[in-house]
Amino acid sequence: MFYRMPEFNYFRPRSLKEATDLITRLEDFKILAGGTDLLIDLRIGRYRPKNVVDISGIKELSYIVDEGGIIRIGALTKLQDIVESPVVRGKLLALAEAVEQMGSWQVRCMGTVGGNLCNASPAADTAPPLMVYEARVKAVSTRGEREIPITKFFKGPRETELMRDEILTEVIIPYIDGAGTATLKLGRRNAFTLSVVAVSTLAKVSNGRFEDVRIALNAVAPRPVRAVRAEEFLRGREVCMEVIDEGSKLVVKDISPVSDVRATAEYRRDMSVVLTHDALLKSLRRAGFAIGGE
Amino acid sequence: MEGVMVGIVEDPYRLMEKWLKAESFMVIGKGVERADSLDKALGRAKFVEDFFEAGTLFVKQVLSTEPHALLKGVRADEALRSPKVLRVITAPDIPGENQVGYALPDQPLLAEGKVRYYGEPVALVVGNDVDEVLKAAELVRVDYDPLPALLDPLKAMGRSDVLIHDEAAGNIAFRTKVRKGDVSKGFSESDVVVENEYRTHHQEHAYLETEAALAIPGLDGRCTVITAAQYPHLAQSIVSRVLGLPASKVKIVVPYLGGAFGGKDDEGPLVAAKAALAAYLTGKPSFLIYSREDSFLVHPKREAAIIRYRSGASKDGKLLAIDVTIYHDTGAYANRGPFILWRSTVHASGPYEVSHAKVDGYCIYTNKVPQGSFRGFGNPSVQFAAESQMDELARKLGMDPVELRLKNMLRPGSRTITNQVLDHSVGIAEAVEALAKASGWGRKRSEYGGGRGRYRRGIGIGVAWHGISTSRGVPDWSNAVITIERDGSVTVRTGIIEMGQGSPNSSHRQIVAEVLGAPVDKVNVVFGTTDAPDTGATHASRGTSIGAIGVFVASAKLRERLNSLAAELLNTSPDNVVIEGGEVRVKGEEGVKLRWEELVREAYARGVEMSATGYFFLPKGKFRDDVGQGQAYPAYSYVAAIAEVVVDTYTGRVSVERVWPALAAGRIINPVQVEGQIEGAVAQGLGYVLMEQLVFDGKGRIVNANLTDYVIPTSLDAPEVMKPVYVEDLFKYGPFGAKGVGEMAFIPIPAAIANAVAHALGVRIYELPLTPERVYFKVRKVRGGPS
């Protein structure tokens, strides 16, 4: 009440069509989904848009549907709904683990998955799990719709592949059978905290070797990243502690952390290795492959 | 003759002694429910902000964006362009004195001539629209002529070319000293000597409710200020000084506060004065509230200390000498820095007897946010150093840390480092023995610690003492007015405030009900107001101790009158009258003779005065400031905590799993409130020692002036807090012997956790906070190379 909010024109479309029509003709706008990031950014002056388009009233964009083979999550699905979804808990454990560590219950009841992705913070917590699941996001405009692989979605800090007239409407996540996944997050406290680094991993084993392995991290590069060199090293190799040790260390080749008020670059680099290692072991355990000596 | 009789009968010393000896209680020591529980649970309780109504003027501060600069001018024309902006107030507009320093006269309410820290209030923008005022505040142009900024206290103290206060001879605001025995003799007799430098950091209070005040001009030039302050009469005196009004024209009301922790002791009177200034100059009700960011930037913080500490002991574990130098970064203004430094200085030994002690303290100006009052008041940092030293001595001596402590612990008859003889109320040794037993110390200390592998477990102890009341000869007193109304309900008026701790709403009601024999629900406490007599501040853990002597004594006086009256009515002697829970009986006789309401009605009918004050002026001993010897405090409260931690050496994360607390704090008036204090203090102490940290940039600006990047613990970071050990070592001047708890609970927590981490790792970190990053790099350094 006693904070200064910059002045802007406020729009509240009631359907996706209305929203895409509106932003096609609107100049200089920001989209408000849950508002948990945007309102703070407006207050601190990160953005000074002329217009704010509040899409939170578009009920058609809130859902979690298991279609068998793929899971669709509407962009305006609240983070807390994702935490509480048996579908997500059952099939997308790494996502459930990432989201339950986001914000507080209050923030999760406002914030949405689409908002977290479009805000494109380098520390976006839904990004690493969606990157290891190789999710796609659907972008809709008056010109039509298209799908963008999540691994290509983030261009840089607060920058995405979305065109200015596009709205992200859906996250599409394919099943991955027989794989174990996990997310580990290191923050400055045990809850309600921004990532110093978070890591999601996926591991699939056959004949004692990594058939598939995926590693994604946030807060250690200008955007959430896949650790492709570590993945390449691990793929096809025997699943044993030495290989995991060595592979985990390679994540530093795909990250470029900076020092800030939350952590130094050096600490982030070292923690990326530790969390990758821990998350891989957890994923393997979930894939039914326990490494001795752990 | 009768007057003399009343004088003896109502002598506070006699009454306090009489009640101290009581053997059984109706409500004292019980978990009586607070009067404000339901209102707070239902959201009905009113805080300052709840008094803001449409039509009230809104005030916003303009803060300095320079750490050290000459103030060339303030240009308000752009800001005043909005018709809804009425005034931009700067120092020359102040009708009274622009001087609000508490310990030294060095601090203006609004910057004058110079700014001395980034965030210092320069101007107030006043208007009748919140948004317009907030916008206008950004349009006020302040012209600065920058001066070199001094940010490092150790460097600042040696500089005479740059003076933060031109009128001072240097940048050392204040010095303290203790000289006991002969330290060189003590060290030469020592078999082991341990010497280290400790560094502690600022802490932000991060109270739920930021600073706020609503000032309302009244009849006849009066002004009422509803404000978030910890001492109504101090706020009154500051407001009256700034406005140039007699104190009697200023009324202060402190409603419920959303936490204070000392921060509102410093800032409360200033926020009141700023709102009052706006109201005075506009003639309209004016409301000022700090944004969270302004609160971070403006108000004083827990002291950042550098402590150089040398301790010597004999082979058999007798502490022989300490040599301590304390540097406090007091920031731009002394504020209460000199008092904080005194407390730190005279507690430097920890709760131990030592024959030879030398302590030097320096309170040093820098161009940073001022140091101020915060739960523990200079003591947690020095107890952290002292307790780290005890562990280091124990390690060198090959002795158990608890055994070493018990060997040196203060006991009745001991002499402190100021050569004060402790004549009574010293229960800490017993408390530590019980605590060690309750926590399984002996076994855990040998099983845990210095381990290998990734996760390492440790257990550590912190023991502390804390002088109650003001230091040295600084006057301290208590007071209250109690009226038993005609209907038997009881009105208590006290200046003690309700900041969440519960003193007026639980312990005061219990004390009054116990002494009067009235039912607890008949007792209503009107708190936090200058309509009550000056009760002193609600700080220094005094709300239920020194601050409650007033209600204790006033009710004891009334009880004497009621007993005399009842004796007359029932044909017995006053000593035989029993009043309990509103029922009047005669000792040894069956049945209720009178009900409370009947007795009160009789008192009014027969001319027995049913109002009394409870003034009590604490006797103080002699103290020599030049050598720091004498009676430092009337008595001490004691506390200990044992913490059990697990350290993840791969990430540096410390989990505090369990904390065992012990108090030798005199009578426990309300155990539920005490547990609340302990649990809150454990969380606050844990935050301080593990994660909270203000980050300053090269301009002395706080970079993380927000709750995103200044992290405080959540419930998921909190450990299990075990049932407290209480040793009720009664203090003769405390109400029923209570010494106070609020700060005590905090003081040993940093030391206990840090000692547990040192035990787990087998290596000590001398600088707080023990962030994961700091712990990780320390372990990595010791291991030699990355994981």
PDB file of C-alpha atoms in Angstrom, chain A residues 131 135 137 148-155 159-162 223-224:
ATOM      1  CA  MET A 131      15.311 -29.263 -19.790  1.00  0.00           C
ATOM      2  CA  ALA A 135       9.939 -30.477 -22.807  1.00  0.00           C
ATOM      3  CA  VAL A 137       6.614 -25.079 -25.021  1.00  0.00           C
ATOM      4  CA  ILE A 148       9.793 -24.462 -29.169  1.00  0.00           C
ATOM      5  CA  PRO A 149      12.075 -26.989 -27.477  1.00  0.00           C
ATOM      6  CA  ILE A 150      12.739 -25.753 -23.937  1.00  0.00           C
ATOM      7  CA  THR A 151      16.465 -26.231 -24.507  1.00  0.00           C
ATOM      8  CA  LYS A 152      16.245 -23.501 -27.157  1.00  0.00           C
ATOM      9  CA  PHE A 153      13.781 -21.287 -25.301  1.00  0.00           C
ATOM     10  CA  PHE A 154      16.158 -19.206 -23.150  1.00  0.00           C
ATOM     11  CA  LYS A 155      18.342 -16.737 -25.017  1.00  0.00           C
ATOM     12  CA  GLU A 159      15.285 -13.015 -22.826  1.00  0.00           C
ATOM     13  CA  THR A 160      13.392 -15.799 -24.580  1.00  0.00           C
ATOM     14  CA  GLU A 161      12.682 -17.033 -28.074  1.00  0.00           C
ATOM     15  CA  LEU A 162       9.118 -15.744 -27.890  1.00  0.00           C
ATOM     16  CA  ARG A 223      20.502 -18.793 -18.781  1.00  0.00           C
ATOM     17  CA  PRO A 224      19.611 -22.279 -17.556  1.00  0.00           C
TER      18      PRO A 224
END
